[in-house]
PDB file of N, CA, C and O in Angstrom:
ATOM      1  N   UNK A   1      -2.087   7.371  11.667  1.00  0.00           N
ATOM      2  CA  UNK A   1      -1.078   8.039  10.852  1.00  0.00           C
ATOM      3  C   UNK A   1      -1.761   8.643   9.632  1.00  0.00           C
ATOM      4  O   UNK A   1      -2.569   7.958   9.005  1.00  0.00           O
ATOM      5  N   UNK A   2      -1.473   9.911   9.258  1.00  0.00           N
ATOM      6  CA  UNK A   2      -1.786  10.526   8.498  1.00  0.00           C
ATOM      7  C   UNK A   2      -2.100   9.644   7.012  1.00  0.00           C
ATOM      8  O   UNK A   2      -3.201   9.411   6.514  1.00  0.00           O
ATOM      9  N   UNK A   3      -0.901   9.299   6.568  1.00  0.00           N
ATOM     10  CA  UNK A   3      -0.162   8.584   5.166  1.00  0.00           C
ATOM     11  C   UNK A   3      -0.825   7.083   4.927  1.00  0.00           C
ATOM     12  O   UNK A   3      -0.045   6.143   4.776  1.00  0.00           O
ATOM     13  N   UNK A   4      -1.683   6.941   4.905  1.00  0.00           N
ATOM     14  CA  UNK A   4      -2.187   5.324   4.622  1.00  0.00           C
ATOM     15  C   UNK A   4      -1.347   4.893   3.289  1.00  0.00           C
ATOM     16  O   UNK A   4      -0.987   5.538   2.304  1.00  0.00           O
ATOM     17  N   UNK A   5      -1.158   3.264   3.750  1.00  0.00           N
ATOM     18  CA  UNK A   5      -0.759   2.997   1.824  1.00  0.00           C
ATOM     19  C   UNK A   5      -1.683   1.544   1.966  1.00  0.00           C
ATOM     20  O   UNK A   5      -1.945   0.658   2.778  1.00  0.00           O
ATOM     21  N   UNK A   6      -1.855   1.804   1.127  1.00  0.00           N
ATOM     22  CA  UNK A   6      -3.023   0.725  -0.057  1.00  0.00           C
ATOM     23  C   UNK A   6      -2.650  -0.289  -1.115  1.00  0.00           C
ATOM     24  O   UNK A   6      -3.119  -0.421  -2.246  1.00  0.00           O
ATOM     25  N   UNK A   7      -1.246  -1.310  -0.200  1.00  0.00           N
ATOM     26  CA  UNK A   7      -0.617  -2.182  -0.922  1.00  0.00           C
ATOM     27  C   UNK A   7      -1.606  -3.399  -0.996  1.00  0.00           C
ATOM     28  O   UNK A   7      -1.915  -4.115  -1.949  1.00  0.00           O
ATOM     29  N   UNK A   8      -1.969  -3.401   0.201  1.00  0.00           N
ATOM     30  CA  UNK A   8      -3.008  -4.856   0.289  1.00  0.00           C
ATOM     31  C   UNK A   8      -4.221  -4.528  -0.745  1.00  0.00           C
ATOM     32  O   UNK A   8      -4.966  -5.425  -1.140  1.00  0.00           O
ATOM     33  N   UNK A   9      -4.339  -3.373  -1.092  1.00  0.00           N
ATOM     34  CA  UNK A   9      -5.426  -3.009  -2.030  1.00  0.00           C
ATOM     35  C   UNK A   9      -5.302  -3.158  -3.440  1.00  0.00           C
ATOM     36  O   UNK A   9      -6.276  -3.182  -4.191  1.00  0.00           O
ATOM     37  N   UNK A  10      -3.855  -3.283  -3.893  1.00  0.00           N
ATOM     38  CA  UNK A  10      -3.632  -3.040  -5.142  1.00  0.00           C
ATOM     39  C   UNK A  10      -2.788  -4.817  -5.775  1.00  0.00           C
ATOM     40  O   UNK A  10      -2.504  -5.180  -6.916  1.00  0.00           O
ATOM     41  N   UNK A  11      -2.592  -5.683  -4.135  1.00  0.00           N
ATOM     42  CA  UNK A  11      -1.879  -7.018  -4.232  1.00  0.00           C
ATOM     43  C   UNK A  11      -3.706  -7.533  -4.697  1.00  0.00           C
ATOM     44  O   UNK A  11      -3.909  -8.216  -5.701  1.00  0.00           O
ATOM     45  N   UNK A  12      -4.573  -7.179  -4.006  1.00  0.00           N
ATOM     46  CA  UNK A  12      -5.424  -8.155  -4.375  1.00  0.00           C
ATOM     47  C   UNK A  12      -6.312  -7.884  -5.475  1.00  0.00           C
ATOM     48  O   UNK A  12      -7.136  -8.710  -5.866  1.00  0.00           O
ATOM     49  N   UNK A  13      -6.086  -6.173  -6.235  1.00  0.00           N
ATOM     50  CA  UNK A  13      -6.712  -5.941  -7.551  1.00  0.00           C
ATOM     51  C   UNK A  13      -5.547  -7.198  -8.600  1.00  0.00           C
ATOM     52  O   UNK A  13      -6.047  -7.928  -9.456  1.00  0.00           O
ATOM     53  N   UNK A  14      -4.396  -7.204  -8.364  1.00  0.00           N
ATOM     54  CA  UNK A  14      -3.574  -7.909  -9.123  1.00  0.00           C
ATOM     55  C   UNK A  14      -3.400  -9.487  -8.874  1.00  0.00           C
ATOM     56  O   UNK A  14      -2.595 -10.209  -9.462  1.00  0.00           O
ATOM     57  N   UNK A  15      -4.522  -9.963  -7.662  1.00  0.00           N
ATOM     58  CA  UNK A  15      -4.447 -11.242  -7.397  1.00  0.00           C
ATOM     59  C   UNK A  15      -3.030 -11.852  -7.075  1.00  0.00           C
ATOM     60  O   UNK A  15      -2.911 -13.068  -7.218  1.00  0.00           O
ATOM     61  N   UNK A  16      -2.172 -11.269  -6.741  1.00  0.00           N
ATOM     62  CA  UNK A  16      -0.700 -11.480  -6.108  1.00  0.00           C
ATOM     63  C   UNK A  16      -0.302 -11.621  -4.529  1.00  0.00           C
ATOM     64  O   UNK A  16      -0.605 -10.767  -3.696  1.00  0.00           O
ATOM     65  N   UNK A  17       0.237 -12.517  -4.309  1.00  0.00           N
ATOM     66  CA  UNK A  17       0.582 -12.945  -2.882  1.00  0.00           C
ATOM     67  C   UNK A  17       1.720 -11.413  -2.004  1.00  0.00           C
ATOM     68  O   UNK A  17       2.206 -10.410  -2.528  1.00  0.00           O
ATOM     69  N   UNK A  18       1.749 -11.747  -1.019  1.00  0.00           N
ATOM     70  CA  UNK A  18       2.985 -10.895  -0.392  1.00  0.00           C
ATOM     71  C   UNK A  18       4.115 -11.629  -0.835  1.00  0.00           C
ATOM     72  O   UNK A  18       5.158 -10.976  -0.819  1.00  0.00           O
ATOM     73  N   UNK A  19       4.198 -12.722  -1.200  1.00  0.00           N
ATOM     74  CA  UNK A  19       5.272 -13.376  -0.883  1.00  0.00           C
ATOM     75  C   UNK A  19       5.962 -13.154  -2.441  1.00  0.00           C
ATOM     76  O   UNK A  19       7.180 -13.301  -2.537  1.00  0.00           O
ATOM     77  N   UNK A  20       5.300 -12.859  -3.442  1.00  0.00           N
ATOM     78  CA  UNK A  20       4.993 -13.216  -4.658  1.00  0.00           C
ATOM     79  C   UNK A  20       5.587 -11.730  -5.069  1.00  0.00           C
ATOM     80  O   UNK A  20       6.703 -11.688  -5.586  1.00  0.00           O
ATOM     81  N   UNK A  21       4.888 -10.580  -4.855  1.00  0.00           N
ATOM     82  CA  UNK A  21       5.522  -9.218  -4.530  1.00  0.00           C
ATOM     83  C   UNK A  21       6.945  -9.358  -3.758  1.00  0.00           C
ATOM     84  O   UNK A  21       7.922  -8.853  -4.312  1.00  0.00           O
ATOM     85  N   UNK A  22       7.105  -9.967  -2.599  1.00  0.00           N
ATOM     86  CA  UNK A  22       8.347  -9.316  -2.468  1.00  0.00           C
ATOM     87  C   UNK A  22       9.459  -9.534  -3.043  1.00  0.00           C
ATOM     88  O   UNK A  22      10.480  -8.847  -3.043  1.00  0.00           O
ATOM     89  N   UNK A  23       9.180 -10.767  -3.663  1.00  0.00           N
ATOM     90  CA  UNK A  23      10.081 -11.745  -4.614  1.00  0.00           C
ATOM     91  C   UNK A  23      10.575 -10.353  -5.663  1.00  0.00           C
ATOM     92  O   UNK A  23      11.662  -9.803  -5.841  1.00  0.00           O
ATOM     93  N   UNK A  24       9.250 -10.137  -6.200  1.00  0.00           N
ATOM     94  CA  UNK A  24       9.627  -9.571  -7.098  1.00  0.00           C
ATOM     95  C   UNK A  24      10.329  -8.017  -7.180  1.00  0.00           C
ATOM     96  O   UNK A  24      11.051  -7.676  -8.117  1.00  0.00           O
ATOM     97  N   UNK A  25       9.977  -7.126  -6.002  1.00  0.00           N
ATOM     98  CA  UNK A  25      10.659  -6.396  -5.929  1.00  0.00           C
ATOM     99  C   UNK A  25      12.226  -6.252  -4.707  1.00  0.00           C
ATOM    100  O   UNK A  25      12.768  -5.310  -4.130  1.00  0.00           O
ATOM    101  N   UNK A  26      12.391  -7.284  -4.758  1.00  0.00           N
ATOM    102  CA  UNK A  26      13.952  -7.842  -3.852  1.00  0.00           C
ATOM    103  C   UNK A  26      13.771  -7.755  -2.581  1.00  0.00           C
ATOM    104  O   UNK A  26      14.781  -7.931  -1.899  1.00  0.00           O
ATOM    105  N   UNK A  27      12.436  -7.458  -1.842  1.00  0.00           N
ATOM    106  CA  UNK A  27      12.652  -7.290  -0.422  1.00  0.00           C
ATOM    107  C   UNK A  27      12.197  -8.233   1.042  1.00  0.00           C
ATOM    108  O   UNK A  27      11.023  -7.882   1.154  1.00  0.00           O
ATOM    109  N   UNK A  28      12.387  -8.942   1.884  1.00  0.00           N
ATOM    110  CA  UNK A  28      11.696  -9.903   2.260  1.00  0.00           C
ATOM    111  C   UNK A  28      10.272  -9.444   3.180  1.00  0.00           C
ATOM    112  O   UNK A  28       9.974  -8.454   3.849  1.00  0.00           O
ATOM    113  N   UNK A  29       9.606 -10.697   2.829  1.00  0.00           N
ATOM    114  CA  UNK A  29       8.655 -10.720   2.826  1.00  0.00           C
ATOM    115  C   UNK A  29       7.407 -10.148   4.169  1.00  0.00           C
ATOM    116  O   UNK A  29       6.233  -9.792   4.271  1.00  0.00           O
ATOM    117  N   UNK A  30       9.125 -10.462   5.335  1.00  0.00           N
ATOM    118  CA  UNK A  30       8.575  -9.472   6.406  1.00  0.00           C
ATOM    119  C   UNK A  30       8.399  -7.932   6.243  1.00  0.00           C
ATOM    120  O   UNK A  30       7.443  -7.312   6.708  1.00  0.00           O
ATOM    121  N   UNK A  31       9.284  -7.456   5.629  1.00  0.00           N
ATOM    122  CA  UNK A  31       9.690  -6.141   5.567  1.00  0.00           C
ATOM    123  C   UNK A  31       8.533  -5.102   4.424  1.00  0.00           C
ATOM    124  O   UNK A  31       8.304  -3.893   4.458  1.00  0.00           O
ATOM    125  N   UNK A  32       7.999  -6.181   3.493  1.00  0.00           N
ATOM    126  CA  UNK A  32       6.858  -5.609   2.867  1.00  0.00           C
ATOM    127  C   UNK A  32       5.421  -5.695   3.909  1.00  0.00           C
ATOM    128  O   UNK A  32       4.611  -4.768   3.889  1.00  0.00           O
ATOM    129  N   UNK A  33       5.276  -6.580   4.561  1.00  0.00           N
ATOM    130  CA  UNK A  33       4.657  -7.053   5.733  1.00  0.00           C
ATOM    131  C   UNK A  33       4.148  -5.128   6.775  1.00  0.00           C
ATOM    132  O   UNK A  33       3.153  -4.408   6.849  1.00  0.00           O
ATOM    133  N   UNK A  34       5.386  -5.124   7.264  1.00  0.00           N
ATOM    134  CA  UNK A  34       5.578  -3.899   7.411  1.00  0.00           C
ATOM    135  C   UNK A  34       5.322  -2.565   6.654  1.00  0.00           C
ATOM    136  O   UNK A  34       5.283  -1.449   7.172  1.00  0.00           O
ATOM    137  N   UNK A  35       5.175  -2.832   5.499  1.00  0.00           N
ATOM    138  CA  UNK A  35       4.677  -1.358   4.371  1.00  0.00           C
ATOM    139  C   UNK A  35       3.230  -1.550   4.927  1.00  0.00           C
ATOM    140  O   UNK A  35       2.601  -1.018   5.842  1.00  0.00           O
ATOM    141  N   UNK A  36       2.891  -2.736   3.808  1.00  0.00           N
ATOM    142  CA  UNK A  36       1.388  -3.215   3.703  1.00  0.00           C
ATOM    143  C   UNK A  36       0.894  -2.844   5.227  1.00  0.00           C
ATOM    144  O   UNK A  36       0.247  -1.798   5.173  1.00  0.00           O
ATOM    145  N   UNK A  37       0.949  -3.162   6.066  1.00  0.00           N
ATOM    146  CA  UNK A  37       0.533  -2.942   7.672  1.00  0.00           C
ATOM    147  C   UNK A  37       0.492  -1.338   8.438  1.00  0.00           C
ATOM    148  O   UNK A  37       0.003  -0.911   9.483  1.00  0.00           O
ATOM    149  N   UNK A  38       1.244  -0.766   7.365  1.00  0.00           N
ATOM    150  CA  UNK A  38       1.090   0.636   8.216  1.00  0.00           C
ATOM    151  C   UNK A  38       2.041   1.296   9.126  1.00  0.00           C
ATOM    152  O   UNK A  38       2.010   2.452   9.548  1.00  0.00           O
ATOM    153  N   UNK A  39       3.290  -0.083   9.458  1.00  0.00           N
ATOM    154  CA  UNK A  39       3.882   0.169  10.310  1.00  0.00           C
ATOM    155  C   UNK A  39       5.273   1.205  10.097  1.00  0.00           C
ATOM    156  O   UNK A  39       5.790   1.802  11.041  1.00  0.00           O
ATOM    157  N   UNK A  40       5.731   1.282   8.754  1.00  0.00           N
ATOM    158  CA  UNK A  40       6.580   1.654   8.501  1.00  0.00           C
ATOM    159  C   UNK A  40       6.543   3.026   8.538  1.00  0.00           C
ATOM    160  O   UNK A  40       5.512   3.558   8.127  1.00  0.00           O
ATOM    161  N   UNK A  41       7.598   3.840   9.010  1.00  0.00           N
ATOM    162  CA  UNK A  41       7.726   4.945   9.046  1.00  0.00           C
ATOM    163  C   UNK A  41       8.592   5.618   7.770  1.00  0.00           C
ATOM    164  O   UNK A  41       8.570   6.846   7.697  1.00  0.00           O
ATOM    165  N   UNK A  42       9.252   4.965   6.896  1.00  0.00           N
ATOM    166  CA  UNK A  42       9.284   5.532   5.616  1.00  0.00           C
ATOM    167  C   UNK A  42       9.742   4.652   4.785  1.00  0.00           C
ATOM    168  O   UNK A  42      10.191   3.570   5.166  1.00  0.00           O
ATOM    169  N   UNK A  43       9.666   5.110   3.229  1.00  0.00           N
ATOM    170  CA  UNK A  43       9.601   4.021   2.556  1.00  0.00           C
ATOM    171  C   UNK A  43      10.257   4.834   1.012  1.00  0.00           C
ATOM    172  O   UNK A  43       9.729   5.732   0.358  1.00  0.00           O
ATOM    173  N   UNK A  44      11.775   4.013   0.740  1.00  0.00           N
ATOM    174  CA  UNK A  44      12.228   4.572   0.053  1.00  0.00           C
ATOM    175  C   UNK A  44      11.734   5.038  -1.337  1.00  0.00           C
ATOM    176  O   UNK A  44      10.832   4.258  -1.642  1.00  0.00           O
ATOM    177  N   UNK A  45      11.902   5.918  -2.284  1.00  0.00           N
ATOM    178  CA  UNK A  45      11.971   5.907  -3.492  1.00  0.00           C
ATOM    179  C   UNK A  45      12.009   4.583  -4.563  1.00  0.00           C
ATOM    180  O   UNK A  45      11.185   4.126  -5.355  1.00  0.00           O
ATOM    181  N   UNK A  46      13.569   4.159  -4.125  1.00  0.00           N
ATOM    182  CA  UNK A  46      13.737   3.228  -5.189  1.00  0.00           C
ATOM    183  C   UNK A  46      12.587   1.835  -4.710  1.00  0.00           C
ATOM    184  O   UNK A  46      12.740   1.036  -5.634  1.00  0.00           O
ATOM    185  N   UNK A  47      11.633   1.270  -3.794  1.00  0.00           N
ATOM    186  CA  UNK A  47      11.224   0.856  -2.726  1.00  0.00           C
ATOM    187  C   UNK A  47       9.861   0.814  -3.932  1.00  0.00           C
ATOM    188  O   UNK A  47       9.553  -0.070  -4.731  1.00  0.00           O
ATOM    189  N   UNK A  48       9.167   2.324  -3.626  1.00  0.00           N
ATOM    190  CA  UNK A  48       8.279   3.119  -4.532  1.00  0.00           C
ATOM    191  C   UNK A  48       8.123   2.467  -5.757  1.00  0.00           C
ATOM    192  O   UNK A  48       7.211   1.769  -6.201  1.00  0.00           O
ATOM    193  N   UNK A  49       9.356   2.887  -6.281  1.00  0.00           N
ATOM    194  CA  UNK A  49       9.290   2.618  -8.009  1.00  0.00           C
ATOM    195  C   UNK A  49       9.334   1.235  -8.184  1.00  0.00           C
ATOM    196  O   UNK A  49       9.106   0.993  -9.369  1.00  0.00           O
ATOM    197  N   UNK A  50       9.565   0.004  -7.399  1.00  0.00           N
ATOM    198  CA  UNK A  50       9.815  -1.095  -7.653  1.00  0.00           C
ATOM    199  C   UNK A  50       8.114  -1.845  -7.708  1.00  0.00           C
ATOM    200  O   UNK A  50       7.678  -2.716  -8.460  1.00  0.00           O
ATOM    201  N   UNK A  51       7.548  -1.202  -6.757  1.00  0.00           N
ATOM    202  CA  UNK A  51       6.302  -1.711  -6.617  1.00  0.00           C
ATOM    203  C   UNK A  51       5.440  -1.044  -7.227  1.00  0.00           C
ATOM    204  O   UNK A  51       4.352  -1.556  -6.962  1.00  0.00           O
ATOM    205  N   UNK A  52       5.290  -0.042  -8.008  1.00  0.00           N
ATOM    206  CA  UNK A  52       4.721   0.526  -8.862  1.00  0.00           C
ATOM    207  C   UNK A  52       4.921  -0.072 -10.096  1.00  0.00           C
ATOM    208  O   UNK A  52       3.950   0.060 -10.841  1.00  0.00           O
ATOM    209  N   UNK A  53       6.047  -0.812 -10.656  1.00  0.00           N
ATOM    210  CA  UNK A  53       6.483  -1.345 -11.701  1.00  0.00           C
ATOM    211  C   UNK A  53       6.145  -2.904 -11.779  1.00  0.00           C
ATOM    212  O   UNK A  53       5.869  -3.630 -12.734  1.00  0.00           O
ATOM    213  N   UNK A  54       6.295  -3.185 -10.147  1.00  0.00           N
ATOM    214  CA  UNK A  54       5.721  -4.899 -10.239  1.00  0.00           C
ATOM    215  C   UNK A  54       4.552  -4.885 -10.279  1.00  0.00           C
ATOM    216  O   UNK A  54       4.024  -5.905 -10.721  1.00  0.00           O
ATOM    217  N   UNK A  55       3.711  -3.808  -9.869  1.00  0.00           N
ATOM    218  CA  UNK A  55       1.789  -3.827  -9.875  1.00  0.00           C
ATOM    219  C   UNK A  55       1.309  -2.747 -10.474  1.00  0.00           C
ATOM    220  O   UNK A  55       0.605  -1.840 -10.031  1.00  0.00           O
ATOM    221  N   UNK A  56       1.839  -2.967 -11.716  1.00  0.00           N
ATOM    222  CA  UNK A  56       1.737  -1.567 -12.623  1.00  0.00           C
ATOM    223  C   UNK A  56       0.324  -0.301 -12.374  1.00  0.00           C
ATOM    224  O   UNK A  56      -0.838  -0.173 -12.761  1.00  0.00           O
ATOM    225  N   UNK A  57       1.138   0.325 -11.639  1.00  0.00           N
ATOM    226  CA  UNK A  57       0.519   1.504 -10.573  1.00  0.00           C
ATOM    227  C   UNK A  57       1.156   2.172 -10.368  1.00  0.00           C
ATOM    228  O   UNK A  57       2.380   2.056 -10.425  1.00  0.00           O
ATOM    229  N   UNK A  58       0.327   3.416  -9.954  1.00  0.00           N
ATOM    230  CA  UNK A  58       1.116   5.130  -9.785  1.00  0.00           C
ATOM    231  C   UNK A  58       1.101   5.128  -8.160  1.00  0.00           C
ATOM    232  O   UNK A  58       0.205   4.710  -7.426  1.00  0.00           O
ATOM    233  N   UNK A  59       2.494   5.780  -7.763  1.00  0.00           N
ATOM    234  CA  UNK A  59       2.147   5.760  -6.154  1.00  0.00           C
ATOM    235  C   UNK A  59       1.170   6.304  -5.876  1.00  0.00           C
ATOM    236  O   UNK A  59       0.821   5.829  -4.796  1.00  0.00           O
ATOM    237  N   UNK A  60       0.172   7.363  -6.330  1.00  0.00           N
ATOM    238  CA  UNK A  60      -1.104   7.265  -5.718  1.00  0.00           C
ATOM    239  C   UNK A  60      -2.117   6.402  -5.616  1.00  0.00           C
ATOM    240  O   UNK A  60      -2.980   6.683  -4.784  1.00  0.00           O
ATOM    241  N   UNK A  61      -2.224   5.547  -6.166  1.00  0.00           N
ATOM    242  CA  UNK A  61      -2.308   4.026  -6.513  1.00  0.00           C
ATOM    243  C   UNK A  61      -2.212   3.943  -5.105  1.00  0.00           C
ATOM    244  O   UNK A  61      -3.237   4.147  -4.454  1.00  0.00           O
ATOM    245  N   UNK A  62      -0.693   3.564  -4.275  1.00  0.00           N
ATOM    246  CA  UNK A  62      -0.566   2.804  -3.144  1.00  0.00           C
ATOM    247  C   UNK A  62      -0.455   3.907  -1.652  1.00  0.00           C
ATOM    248  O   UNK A  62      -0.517   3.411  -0.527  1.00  0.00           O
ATOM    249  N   UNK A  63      -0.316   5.153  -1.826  1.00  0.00           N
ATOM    250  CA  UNK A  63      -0.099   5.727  -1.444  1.00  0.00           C
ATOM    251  C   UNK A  63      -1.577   7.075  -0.866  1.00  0.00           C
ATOM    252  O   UNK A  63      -2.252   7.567  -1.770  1.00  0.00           O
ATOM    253  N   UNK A  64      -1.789   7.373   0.203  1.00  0.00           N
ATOM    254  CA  UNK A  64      -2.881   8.370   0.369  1.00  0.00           C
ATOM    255  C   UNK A  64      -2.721   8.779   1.407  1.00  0.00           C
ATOM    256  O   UNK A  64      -2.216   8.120   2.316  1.00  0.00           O
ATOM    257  N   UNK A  65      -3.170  10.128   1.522  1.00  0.00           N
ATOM    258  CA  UNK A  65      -2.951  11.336   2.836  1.00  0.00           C
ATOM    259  C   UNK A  65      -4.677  11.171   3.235  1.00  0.00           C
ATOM    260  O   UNK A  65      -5.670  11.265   2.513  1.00  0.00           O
ATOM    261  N   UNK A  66      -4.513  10.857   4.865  1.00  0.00           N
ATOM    262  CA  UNK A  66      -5.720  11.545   5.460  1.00  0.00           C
ATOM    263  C   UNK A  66      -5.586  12.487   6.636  1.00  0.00           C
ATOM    264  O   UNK A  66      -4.561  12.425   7.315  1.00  0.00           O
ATOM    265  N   UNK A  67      -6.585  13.395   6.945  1.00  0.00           N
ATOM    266  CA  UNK A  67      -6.725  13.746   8.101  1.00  0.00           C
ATOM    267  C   UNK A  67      -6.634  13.333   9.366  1.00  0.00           C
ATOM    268  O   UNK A  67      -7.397  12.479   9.818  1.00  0.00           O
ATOM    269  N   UNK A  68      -5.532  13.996  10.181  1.00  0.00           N
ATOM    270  CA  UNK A  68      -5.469  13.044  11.573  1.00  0.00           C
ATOM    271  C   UNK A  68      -7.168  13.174  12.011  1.00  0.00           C
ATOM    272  O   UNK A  68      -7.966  14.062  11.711  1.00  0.00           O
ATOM    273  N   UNK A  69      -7.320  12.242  12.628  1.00  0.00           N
ATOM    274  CA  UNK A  69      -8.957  11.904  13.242  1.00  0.00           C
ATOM    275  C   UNK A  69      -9.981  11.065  12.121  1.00  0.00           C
ATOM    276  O   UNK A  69     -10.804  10.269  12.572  1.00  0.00           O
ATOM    277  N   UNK A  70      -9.868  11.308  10.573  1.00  0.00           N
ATOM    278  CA  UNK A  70     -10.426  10.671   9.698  1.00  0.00           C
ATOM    279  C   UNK A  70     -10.949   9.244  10.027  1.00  0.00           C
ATOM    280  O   UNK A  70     -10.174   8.776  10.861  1.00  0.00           O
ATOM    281  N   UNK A  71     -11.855   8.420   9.754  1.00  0.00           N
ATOM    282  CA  UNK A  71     -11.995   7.546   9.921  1.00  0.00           C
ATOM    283  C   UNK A  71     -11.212   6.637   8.855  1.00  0.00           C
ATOM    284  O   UNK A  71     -10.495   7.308   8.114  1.00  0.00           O
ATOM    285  N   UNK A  72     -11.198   5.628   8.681  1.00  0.00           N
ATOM    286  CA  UNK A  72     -10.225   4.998   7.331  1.00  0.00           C
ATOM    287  C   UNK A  72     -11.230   4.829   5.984  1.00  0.00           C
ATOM    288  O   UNK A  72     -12.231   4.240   6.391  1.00  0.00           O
ATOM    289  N   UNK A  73     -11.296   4.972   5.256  1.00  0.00           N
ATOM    290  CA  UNK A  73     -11.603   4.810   3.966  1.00  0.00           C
ATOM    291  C   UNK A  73     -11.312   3.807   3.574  1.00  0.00           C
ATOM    292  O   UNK A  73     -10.569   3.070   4.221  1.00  0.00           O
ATOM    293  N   UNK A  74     -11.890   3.420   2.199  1.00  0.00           N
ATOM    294  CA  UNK A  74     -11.631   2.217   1.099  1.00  0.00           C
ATOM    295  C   UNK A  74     -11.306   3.247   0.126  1.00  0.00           C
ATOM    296  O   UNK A  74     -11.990   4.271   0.134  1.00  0.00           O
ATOM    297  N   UNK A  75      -9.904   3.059  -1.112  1.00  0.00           N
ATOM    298  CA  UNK A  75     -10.416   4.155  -1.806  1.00  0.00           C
ATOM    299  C   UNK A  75     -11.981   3.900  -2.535  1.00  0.00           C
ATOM    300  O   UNK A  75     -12.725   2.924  -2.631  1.00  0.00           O
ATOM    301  N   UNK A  76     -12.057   5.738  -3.111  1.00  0.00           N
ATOM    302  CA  UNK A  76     -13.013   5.029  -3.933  1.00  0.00           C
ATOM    303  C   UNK A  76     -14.854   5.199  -2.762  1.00  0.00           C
ATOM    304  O   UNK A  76     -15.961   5.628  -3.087  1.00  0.00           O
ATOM    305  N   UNK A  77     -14.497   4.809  -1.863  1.00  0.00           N
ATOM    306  CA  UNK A  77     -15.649   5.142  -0.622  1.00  0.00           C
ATOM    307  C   UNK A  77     -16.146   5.814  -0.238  1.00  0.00           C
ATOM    308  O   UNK A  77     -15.472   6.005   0.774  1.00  0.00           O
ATOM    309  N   UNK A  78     -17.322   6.810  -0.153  1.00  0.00           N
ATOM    310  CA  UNK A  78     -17.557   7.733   0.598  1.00  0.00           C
ATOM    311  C   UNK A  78     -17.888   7.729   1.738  1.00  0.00           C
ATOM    312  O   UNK A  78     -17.947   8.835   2.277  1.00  0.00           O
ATOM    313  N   UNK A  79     -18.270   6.387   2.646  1.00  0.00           N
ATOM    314  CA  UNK A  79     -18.619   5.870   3.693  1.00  0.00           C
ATOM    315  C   UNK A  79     -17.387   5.374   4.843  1.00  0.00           C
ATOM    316  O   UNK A  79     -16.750   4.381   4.490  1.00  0.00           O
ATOM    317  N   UNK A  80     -17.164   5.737   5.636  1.00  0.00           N
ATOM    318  CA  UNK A  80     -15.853   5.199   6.496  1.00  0.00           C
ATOM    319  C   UNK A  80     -16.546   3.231   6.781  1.00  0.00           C
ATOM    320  O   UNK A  80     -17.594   2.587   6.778  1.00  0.00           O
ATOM    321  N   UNK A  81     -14.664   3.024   7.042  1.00  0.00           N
ATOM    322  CA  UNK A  81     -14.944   1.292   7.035  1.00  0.00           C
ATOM    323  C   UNK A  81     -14.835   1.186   8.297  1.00  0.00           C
ATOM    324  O   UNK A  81     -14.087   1.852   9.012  1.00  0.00           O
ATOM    325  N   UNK A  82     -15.759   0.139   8.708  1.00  0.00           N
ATOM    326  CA  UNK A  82     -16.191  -0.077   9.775  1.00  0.00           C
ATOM    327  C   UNK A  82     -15.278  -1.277  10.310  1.00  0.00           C
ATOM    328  O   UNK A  82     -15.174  -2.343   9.705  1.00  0.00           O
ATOM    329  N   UNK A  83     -14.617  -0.977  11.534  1.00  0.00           N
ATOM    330  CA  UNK A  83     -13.534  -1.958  12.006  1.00  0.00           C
ATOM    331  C   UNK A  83     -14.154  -2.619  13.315  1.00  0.00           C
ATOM    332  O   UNK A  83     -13.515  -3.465  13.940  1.00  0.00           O
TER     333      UNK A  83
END
């Protein structure tokens, strides 16, 4: 998918659990599960702003466009991550 998001990237700059995040922005813990993972196919606004505010971050912060075919990145990387 084009749209990577970089929640697991920004839970562990802030040393914060999933469980700990979802608390805090009202949603359960599966359902952030689902952001963090990639799986979600969209992801509201108010959704956005909640987790930007609990991990004080800009959705580009959690949020990034790649090229279909791209390999995945770390941000920040110039080297693709090796899976």
């Amino acid at each position: 998918m084009p749209i990577v998001v970089d929640v697991d990237v920004m839970l562990a700059r802030r040393k914060m659990s999933v469980g700990e995040l979802a608390e805090r922005i009202g949603i359960t813990p599966a359902n952030l599960a689902v952001l963090k993972n990639g799986r979600a196919k969209a992801v509201r606004f108010a959704t956005l702003a909640a987790l930007c505010e609990a991990l004080d971050c800009q959705p580009g912060d959690l949020l990034r466009w790649e090229a279909a075919g791209e390999p995945d990145r770390l941000p920040g990387q110039d080297a693709p991550v090796s899976r």
